[in-house]
Coordinates of C-alpha atoms and ligand atoms in Angstrom, one line a residue:
M1 CA 14.7 24.9 1.5
K2 CA 15.5 21.3 1.2
N3 CA 13.2 18.3 1.8
T4 CA 10.0 20.1 1.3
F5 CA 7.4 19.0 -1.1
N6 CA 4.3 20.3 -2.8
N7 CA 3.8 17.7 -5.4
G8 CA 0.1 18.0 -5.7
L9 CA -2.2 20.1 -7.8
S10 CA -4.2 22.9 -6.1
R11 CA -7.9 22.6 -6.5
R12 CA -7.8 25.5 -8.9
S13 CA -5.2 24.2 -11.2
F14 CA -6.8 20.8 -11.1
L15 CA -10.1 22.2 -12.4
A16 CA -8.3 24.1 -15.1
A17 CA -6.4 21.0 -16.2
A18 CA -9.6 18.9 -16.1
G19 CA -11.3 21.5 -18.3
A20 CA -14.4 20.1 -19.9
A21 CA -14.7 17.3 -17.4
A22 CA -17.2 19.3 -15.3
G23 CA -19.7 18.8 -18.2
V24 CA -19.7 15.0 -18.0
A25 CA -19.9 14.9 -14.2
A26 CA -23.5 13.7 -14.1
V27 CA -22.6 10.5 -15.9
P28 CA -20.5 8.0 -13.9
A29 CA -17.1 8.3 -15.5
W30 CA -16.7 4.6 -16.0
A31 CA -20.0 4.4 -18.0
A32 CA -18.7 6.7 -20.7
P33 CA -16.9 4.7 -23.4
S34 CA -14.9 7.5 -24.9
L35 CA -12.7 8.4 -22.0
P36 CA -9.1 8.7 -23.0
L37 CA -6.4 6.1 -22.9
R38 CA -3.6 7.3 -20.7
Q39 CA -0.1 6.1 -21.5
F40 CA 3.0 5.9 -19.3
D41 CA 6.4 4.4 -19.6
L42 CA 8.2 2.8 -16.7
D43 CA 11.9 1.9 -17.0
A44 CA 13.1 -0.4 -14.2
G45 CA 16.8 -0.3 -13.7
P46 CA 19.8 0.5 -11.4
G47 CA 20.4 4.1 -10.5
A48 CA 21.5 6.4 -7.7
T49 CA 19.6 8.9 -5.7
H50 CA 19.9 11.3 -2.8
L51 CA 18.0 9.6 0.0
V52 CA 19.9 11.2 2.8
D53 CA 20.7 14.7 1.8
S54 CA 21.2 16.5 -1.4
D55 CA 24.9 17.4 -0.7
G56 CA 26.0 14.0 0.6
A57 CA 26.6 10.7 -1.1
K58 CA 24.1 9.2 -3.5
T59 CA 22.6 5.8 -2.6
K60 CA 22.7 3.1 -5.3
V61 CA 19.1 2.0 -5.8
W62 CA 16.9 0.1 -8.3
S63 CA 14.2 2.5 -9.5
Y64 CA 11.6 3.4 -12.1
N65 CA 12.7 6.1 -14.5
G66 CA 15.7 6.8 -12.2
R67 CA 13.5 8.1 -9.4
V68 CA 12.5 6.9 -6.0
P69 CA 9.5 6.8 -5.7
G70 CA 8.9 6.0 -9.3
P71 CA 6.9 8.6 -11.3
E72 CA 3.4 9.3 -10.0
I73 CA 0.8 7.8 -12.3
R74 CA -2.3 9.9 -12.0
I75 CA -5.5 9.3 -14.0
R76 CA -9.2 9.7 -13.6
Q77 CA -11.7 7.1 -12.5
G78 CA -12.9 5.1 -15.5
E79 CA -10.0 6.0 -17.7
R80 CA -7.9 3.2 -19.4
L81 CA -4.3 3.0 -18.4
R82 CA -1.5 1.6 -20.6
V83 CA 1.9 1.3 -19.1
A84 CA 4.9 0.0 -21.0
V85 CA 7.3 -1.5 -18.5
R86 CA 10.9 -2.0 -19.7
N87 CA 13.2 -4.2 -17.7
G88 CA 16.6 -2.7 -17.4
L89 CA 17.6 -4.9 -14.4
T90 CA 19.8 -7.9 -14.7
E91 CA 17.0 -10.2 -13.4
E92 CA 13.3 -10.8 -14.2
T93 CA 10.6 -8.5 -13.0
T94 CA 6.9 -7.7 -13.2
V95 CA 4.7 -4.9 -12.1
H96 CA 1.7 -5.4 -9.8
W97 CA -0.9 -2.6 -9.5
H98 CA -1.5 -2.9 -5.8
G99 CA -5.2 -2.6 -4.8
L100 CA -6.5 -2.0 -8.3
R101 CA -9.2 -4.5 -9.4
V102 CA -7.6 -5.4 -12.7
P103 CA -8.2 -8.4 -15.0
H104 CA -6.1 -11.4 -14.0
A105 CA -3.7 -11.2 -17.0
M106 CA -2.7 -7.7 -15.9
D107 CA -2.0 -8.4 -12.3
G108 CA 1.7 -8.8 -12.6
V109 CA 2.3 -12.1 -10.7
P110 CA 5.2 -14.0 -12.2
H111 CA 4.2 -17.4 -13.7
L112 CA 0.7 -17.2 -12.3
T113 CA -0.6 -14.3 -14.4
Q114 CA 2.2 -13.7 -16.9
K115 CA 5.7 -14.8 -17.9
P116 CA 8.1 -12.6 -16.0
I117 CA 9.6 -9.7 -18.0
A118 CA 13.2 -10.8 -18.9
P119 CA 16.1 -8.3 -18.8
G120 CA 15.9 -6.0 -21.8
E121 CA 12.3 -6.9 -22.6
T122 CA 9.2 -4.7 -22.4
F123 CA 5.7 -5.8 -21.3
V124 CA 2.7 -3.6 -21.8
Y125 CA 0.0 -3.6 -19.1
E126 CA -3.4 -2.2 -20.1
F127 CA -6.6 -2.0 -18.0
D128 CA -9.4 0.2 -17.0
A129 CA -9.4 1.9 -13.6
P130 CA -12.8 1.1 -12.1
D131 CA -12.3 2.8 -8.8
A132 CA -11.0 6.1 -7.5
G133 CA -8.4 6.2 -4.8
T134 CA -4.8 6.0 -3.7
Y135 CA -2.9 2.9 -4.9
W136 CA 0.7 2.1 -5.7
Y137 CA 2.7 -0.1 -8.0
H138 CA 5.7 -2.4 -7.4
P139 CA 7.3 -5.6 -8.7
H140 CA 6.0 -9.0 -7.6
Q141 CA 9.2 -10.8 -8.5
R142 CA 11.6 -11.2 -5.6
S143 CA 9.8 -8.2 -4.2
F144 CA 11.7 -8.4 -0.8
E145 CA 14.7 -7.2 -2.7
Q146 CA 13.3 -5.3 -5.7
V147 CA 10.9 -3.2 -3.6
G148 CA 13.5 -3.0 -0.9
R149 CA 15.9 -1.4 -3.3
G150 CA 13.5 1.3 -4.4
L151 CA 11.2 -0.1 -7.1
Y152 CA 7.7 1.3 -6.3
G153 CA 5.6 4.4 -7.1
P154 CA 2.3 6.0 -6.4
L155 CA -0.8 5.4 -8.5
I156 CA -3.6 8.0 -7.9
I157 CA -7.0 7.6 -9.5
E158 CA -8.9 10.9 -9.2
E159 CA -12.6 11.0 -8.4
P160 CA -14.8 12.6 -11.2
N161 CA -15.6 15.2 -8.6
P162 CA -12.8 15.4 -6.1
P163 CA -13.5 16.9 -2.6
Q164 CA -12.8 20.5 -2.1
I165 CA -9.2 21.0 -0.8
D166 CA -6.4 23.4 -1.2
R167 CA -3.6 20.9 -1.8
D168 CA -3.4 17.3 -2.8
V169 CA -0.3 15.8 -1.2
T170 CA 1.2 12.3 -1.3
W171 CA 3.6 10.9 1.3
V172 CA 5.1 7.7 0.1
L173 CA 6.7 6.3 3.3
D174 CA 9.6 3.9 3.2
D175 CA 12.5 2.8 5.4
W176 CA 15.9 1.6 4.3
R177 CA 18.7 -0.3 5.9
L178 CA 21.7 1.9 5.1
L179 CA 25.3 1.5 6.0
K180 CA 27.5 4.4 7.1
D181 CA 28.4 5.2 3.5
A182 CA 24.7 5.7 2.7
Q183 CA 24.6 2.5 0.7
I184 CA 22.0 -0.2 1.1
S185 CA 22.9 -3.1 3.3
E186 CA 23.0 -6.2 1.1
D187 CA 21.6 -8.6 3.7
F188 CA 18.3 -9.0 1.9
G189 CA 16.2 -12.0 2.9
N190 CA 18.4 -13.0 5.8
R191 CA 17.0 -15.7 8.1
H192 CA 16.6 -13.4 11.1
D193 CA 14.5 -10.8 9.2
M194 CA 12.5 -13.6 7.6
S195 CA 11.5 -15.3 10.8
H196 CA 10.9 -12.2 12.9
A197 CA 9.4 -8.8 12.0
G198 CA 10.9 -8.5 8.5
R199 CA 13.5 -6.1 7.2
I200 CA 13.0 -3.0 9.4
G201 CA 15.4 -0.3 8.2
N202 CA 17.3 2.4 10.0
T203 CA 16.4 5.4 7.8
V204 CA 12.9 6.6 7.0
T205 CA 12.2 8.6 3.9
V206 CA 9.1 10.5 2.7
N207 CA 8.9 10.6 -1.1
G208 CA 12.4 9.2 -1.3
R209 CA 14.2 11.7 0.9
I210 CA 14.8 12.1 4.6
T211 CA 12.5 15.0 5.3
D212 CA 12.7 17.6 8.1
I213 CA 10.0 20.0 7.2
F214 CA 6.6 20.0 5.6
E215 CA 5.6 23.6 4.8
A216 CA 2.1 24.6 5.9
M217 CA -0.1 27.6 5.6
A218 CA -2.6 28.5 8.3
G219 CA -6.1 27.7 7.3
E220 CA -5.2 25.3 4.5
R221 CA -7.0 22.1 3.9
I222 CA -4.8 19.3 2.6
R223 CA -5.7 15.9 1.3
L224 CA -2.9 13.8 2.5
R225 CA -2.4 10.4 0.9
L226 CA -0.2 8.1 2.9
I227 CA 1.3 5.1 1.2
N228 CA 3.4 2.6 3.1
A229 CA 5.9 1.2 0.6
A230 CA 8.2 -0.3 3.3
N231 CA 9.1 -4.0 3.2
A232 CA 8.2 -4.5 6.8
R233 CA 7.9 -1.3 8.9
I234 CA 4.4 -0.5 10.3
F235 CA 4.0 3.2 10.7
G236 CA 2.0 4.5 13.7
L237 CA 1.6 8.2 13.1
E238 CA 0.6 10.9 15.6
F239 CA -0.1 14.4 14.4
D240 CA 0.8 16.9 17.2
G241 CA -1.5 19.9 17.2
H242 CA -3.8 18.6 14.5
T243 CA -6.8 16.2 14.3
P244 CA -6.9 14.7 10.9
W245 CA -10.0 13.1 9.3
V246 CA -9.8 9.7 7.7
I247 CA -11.7 9.6 4.4
A248 CA -10.3 6.4 2.8
Y249 CA -8.4 3.2 3.6
D250 CA -6.6 1.5 0.8
G251 CA -8.2 3.9 -1.7
Q252 CA -11.7 3.0 -0.6
P253 CA -14.0 5.6 0.9
I254 CA -15.0 5.3 4.6
D255 CA -17.4 7.4 6.7
P256 CA -15.2 10.4 7.5
H257 CA -14.1 10.3 11.1
Q258 CA -11.5 12.2 13.2
V259 CA -8.5 10.4 14.7
T260 CA -7.1 11.6 17.9
G261 CA -4.8 8.7 18.7
R262 CA -2.2 6.9 16.6
L263 CA -2.9 6.1 13.0
D264 CA -1.5 2.6 12.1
I265 CA -0.5 1.9 8.6
G266 CA 0.9 -1.5 7.7
P267 CA 3.1 -2.3 4.7
A268 CA 1.2 -1.7 1.4
M269 CA -1.7 0.0 3.2
R270 CA -2.8 3.5 2.2
I271 CA -4.8 6.1 4.2
D272 CA -6.3 9.3 2.8
L273 CA -6.7 12.1 5.3
I274 CA -8.2 15.5 5.3
L275 CA -5.7 17.6 7.3
D276 CA -7.0 21.0 8.3
L277 CA -4.0 23.2 9.2
T278 CA -5.5 24.8 12.2
G279 CA -2.3 26.3 13.6
N280 CA -1.1 29.9 13.3
P281 CA 1.6 31.5 11.2
G282 CA 5.0 30.6 12.8
D283 CA 3.8 27.4 14.5
A284 CA 5.6 24.1 14.2
F285 CA 4.2 20.7 15.1
A286 CA 5.7 17.3 14.9
V287 CA 4.4 14.2 13.1
R288 CA 5.7 11.3 15.1
D289 CA 5.9 7.6 14.5
T290 CA 5.4 5.8 17.8
F291 CA 4.5 2.3 16.5
Y292 CA 7.5 0.4 17.9
S293 CA 7.9 1.4 21.5
R294 CA 11.7 1.2 21.2
L295 CA 12.0 2.9 17.8
K296 CA 10.0 6.1 18.3
Y297 CA 11.1 9.1 16.2
R298 CA 9.9 12.3 14.6
L299 CA 9.0 11.8 11.0
L300 CA 9.0 15.5 10.2
N301 CA 7.8 18.9 11.4
V302 CA 4.8 20.7 10.0
V303 CA 6.1 24.3 9.9
Y304 CA 3.7 27.2 9.3
G305 CA 4.8 30.0 7.1
P306 CA 3.9 33.7 7.7
K307 CA 0.8 33.8 5.6
R308 CA -2.8 32.7 6.4
L309 CA -4.9 31.3 3.6
R310 CA -8.3 31.8 5.2
E311 CA -9.6 33.1 8.4
K312 CA -12.3 30.6 9.1
P313 CA -11.2 27.0 8.8
M314 CA -13.5 24.7 6.8
R315 CA -15.6 22.6 9.0
E316 CA -17.5 19.9 7.1
V317 CA -15.8 16.9 5.6
A318 CA -17.9 15.2 3.0
A319 CA -17.7 11.5 2.3
L320 CA -16.0 10.4 -0.9
P321 CA -18.4 8.9 -3.5
D322 CA -18.7 5.1 -3.3
N323 CA -16.5 3.0 -5.5
T324 CA -17.9 0.1 -7.6
M325 CA -17.4 -3.0 -5.5
P326 CA -20.5 -5.2 -5.2
E327 CA -21.8 -5.4 -1.6
P328 CA -21.3 -8.9 0.0
D329 CA -24.5 -10.5 1.3
L330 CA -23.5 -11.5 4.8
A331 CA -26.6 -13.6 5.4
S332 CA -25.9 -16.0 2.5
A333 CA -22.1 -15.7 2.5
E334 CA -20.1 -19.0 2.8
R335 CA -17.6 -19.0 5.6
H336 CA -14.0 -20.3 5.4
H337 CA -11.3 -20.3 8.1
I338 CA -7.7 -19.4 7.1
A339 CA -4.9 -19.9 9.6
F340 CA -1.5 -18.1 9.5
G341 CA 1.3 -19.8 11.3
G342 CA 5.0 -19.9 11.8
G343 CA 7.7 -17.5 12.9
M344 CA 9.7 -17.3 16.1
M345 CA 7.6 -17.9 19.2
G346 CA 4.6 -19.1 17.3
G347 CA 4.7 -22.7 18.5
M348 CA 4.6 -24.2 15.0
T349 CA 6.5 -27.5 14.7
M350 CA 5.5 -29.0 11.3
A351 CA 4.5 -27.7 8.0
K352 CA 3.9 -28.7 4.4
M353 CA 6.5 -27.5 2.0
G354 CA 6.7 -28.6 -1.7
G355 CA 4.2 -31.3 -0.9
R356 CA 6.1 -32.8 2.0
E357 CA 5.7 -32.7 5.8
V358 CA 8.8 -31.0 7.2
G359 CA 9.9 -29.8 10.6
M360 CA 10.7 -26.2 11.4
M361 CA 14.4 -26.6 11.2
E362 CA 14.3 -28.0 7.7
M363 CA 11.9 -25.2 6.7
M364 CA 14.4 -22.7 8.0
R365 CA 17.2 -24.3 6.1
N366 CA 15.1 -23.8 2.9
G367 CA 14.5 -20.2 3.7
K368 CA 10.9 -20.7 4.9
A369 CA 9.4 -19.8 8.2
W370 CA 5.6 -19.1 7.6
T371 CA 2.5 -20.9 6.5
V372 CA -1.0 -20.4 5.3
N373 CA -3.3 -23.2 6.4
G374 CA -0.2 -25.2 7.2
V375 CA 1.5 -24.8 3.9
A376 CA 4.7 -22.8 3.3
A377 CA 4.6 -21.4 -0.3
T378 CA 7.7 -22.1 -2.4
G379 CA 6.6 -20.0 -5.4
H380 CA 3.6 -18.1 -6.9
V381 CA 2.2 -21.2 -8.5
M382 CA 0.6 -23.7 -6.1
D383 CA -2.7 -25.5 -5.4
P384 CA -5.3 -23.0 -4.3
I385 CA -6.1 -22.8 -0.6
L386 CA -9.7 -22.0 -1.6
T387 CA -11.8 -22.2 -4.8
L388 CA -14.6 -19.7 -4.8
A389 CA -17.7 -19.5 -7.1
R390 CA -17.8 -16.4 -9.2
N391 CA -20.2 -13.7 -7.9
R392 CA -20.9 -15.4 -4.6
S393 CA -20.4 -13.7 -1.2
Y394 CA -17.7 -15.1 1.1
I395 CA -16.6 -14.4 4.7
L396 CA -13.0 -15.4 5.4
A397 CA -12.1 -15.8 9.1
L398 CA -8.4 -15.0 9.3
D399 CA -6.7 -16.5 12.2
N400 CA -3.3 -15.1 13.1
Q401 CA -1.7 -17.9 15.1
T402 CA 1.6 -16.2 15.3
A403 CA 3.4 -13.8 17.7
W404 CA 3.8 -11.2 14.9
H405 CA 1.9 -8.6 13.0
H406 CA 0.9 -9.4 9.4
P407 CA -0.6 -7.1 6.8
I408 CA -2.6 -9.6 4.7
H409 CA -3.3 -8.6 1.1
L410 CA -5.8 -10.1 -1.4
H411 CA -5.3 -9.5 -5.1
G412 CA -8.1 -8.7 -7.6
H413 CA -10.6 -7.6 -4.9
S414 CA -11.3 -5.3 -2.1
F415 CA -13.0 -6.7 1.0
R416 CA -14.9 -5.3 4.0
V417 CA -13.2 -5.9 7.4
I418 CA -16.3 -6.9 9.4
S419 CA -15.0 -8.0 12.7
R420 CA -11.9 -8.1 14.9
N421 CA -11.6 -10.7 17.7
G422 CA -15.4 -11.3 17.5
E423 CA -16.3 -7.6 17.7
P424 CA -18.0 -6.0 14.7
T425 CA -15.9 -3.2 13.3
R426 CA -17.3 0.3 13.5
H427 CA -16.8 1.3 9.9
K428 CA -16.8 -2.1 8.0
E429 CA -14.0 -0.5 6.1
W430 CA -13.1 -1.7 2.6
Q431 CA -9.5 -2.7 2.4
D432 CA -7.2 -4.8 0.2
T433 CA -4.6 -5.2 2.9
V434 CA -5.7 -5.8 6.5
L435 CA -3.2 -5.5 9.4
M436 CA -3.6 -8.3 11.9
A437 CA -2.1 -8.0 15.4
P438 CA -0.4 -11.0 17.0
R439 CA -3.0 -13.7 17.7
E440 CA -5.7 -11.5 16.3
Q441 CA -8.8 -12.9 14.5
V442 CA -10.2 -10.8 11.7
E443 CA -13.2 -11.5 9.5
I444 CA -13.4 -10.1 6.0
A445 CA -16.2 -10.3 3.5
F446 CA -16.4 -9.8 -0.3
V447 CA -18.0 -10.9 -3.5
A448 CA -15.7 -13.1 -5.5
D449 CA -16.4 -11.3 -8.8
N450 CA -13.0 -11.3 -10.5
P451 CA -12.2 -14.6 -12.2
G452 CA -8.7 -16.1 -11.9
G453 CA -6.2 -17.3 -9.3
W454 CA -5.4 -14.5 -6.9
M455 CA -2.5 -14.1 -4.5
F456 CA -3.3 -13.9 -0.8
H457 CA -0.3 -13.1 1.2
C458 CA 1.5 -11.2 3.9
H459 CA 2.9 -7.9 2.7
I460 CA 5.8 -8.0 5.0
L461 CA 7.9 -9.0 2.0
E462 CA 10.2 -11.2 4.0
H463 CA 7.2 -13.1 5.4
Q464 CA 5.9 -13.5 1.9
A465 CA 9.2 -14.9 0.6
G466 CA 9.3 -17.0 3.7
G467 CA 6.2 -18.9 2.7
M468 CA 3.2 -16.8 4.0
M469 CA 1.4 -16.8 0.7
G470 CA -1.5 -18.7 -0.9
V471 CA -3.7 -18.6 -4.0
I472 CA -7.5 -18.1 -3.9
Q473 CA -9.1 -19.3 -7.1
V474 CA -12.3 -17.7 -8.4
T475 CA -14.0 -19.7 -11.1
Ligands
C2O501 CU1 1.5 -5.3 -3.1 CU2 0.9 -9.2 -3.9 O1 1.2 -7.2 -3.5
CU502 CU1 3.6 -11.4 7.9

């Protein structure tokens, strides 16, 4: 049967593979100095893959190791990761380890943290993985085109003691703008996408393929890791016939809670779910994406096979163990206001670009449409919007003054989302990418414990290219 996937390890095979690991479980994994170095190779280059269906035309893409998504990198918390990235493209590239709190020199931001990798060259990234969770990797060089053509992959950091599940499944979600011949429309970075919602595609893939069916077994408990790798599309998933538990946002544990409504996942965000397959053999239920009222569709069907794995479904969902972020001290935290402006219908008239005051029309002629604190970024190297003292707590009051959604991402740190429009959030969730609704105000809090200059930008990649990007310096 085509378009099905079972790319995870069962609990049993995971334990077998992990072998002796059970013996060291009492010691936090990252405290043990002798954990192995895990090595991977990523080869970025042009290729072709079946996005649409396996008998039809292949789509020309840019990919890692010839696959979309790129190979899954899966290691354990506390291990050291070494990835040799070879650039087989005809333009410069880098790799950013989205959500991982890595040292500055390994963050993959061209000119800011490294010299971009030239065509034909190799760069070796190496860092420890301090936190467990669901992450992903992608270029940070002209990412609106490089990611949009298929350069991205999942990065999974296993907990030392993973929760008890039957299957560990990852859905890397993406959308593509394909022409009738199944080739990618070349209109990357056009002015309309840039100044509106970004490049929303017309074809949605799960793990690099249009997917009809997800095979299920009655009674199964699945850990479902959702990764939104799309340039711009926000997914709003509804699981007919099921009530999933959210156990992590952006890799970071959250008090497990059930979702009955829509689950919104902005570009670059991840959500880990516990999905109990409470249906019966022969059942079929849709997973639908209803985020954009005029673009609703069925993502896939969860189809139950004839067998039943267990009679009594599991009931309890345990919280994942905490990761290692320091807790911000809200009482002493210093507060800063950051305004996001621009775009169509935002009312912005003037902005700073390349050190000059310019009008909106001139900005647009230069391919810019967005600002952070009144400045439209023209590259990754710029004056910081903020300089923060190392190991101090901060609250950033993010102010979306635009008529559009923005998933705002901070490099090098995770932050707690503490309020939305003045209301405290229920879970104070840790995130690295926070989705802001039009005109929404969101407060985030964190300890600035990672030294360096960190990108702070919208992850709608056309907005980022269009100027919605800043640098936060931690000294
Ligand atoms: Cu996912 Cu600045 O990146
Ligand atoms: Cu944006």
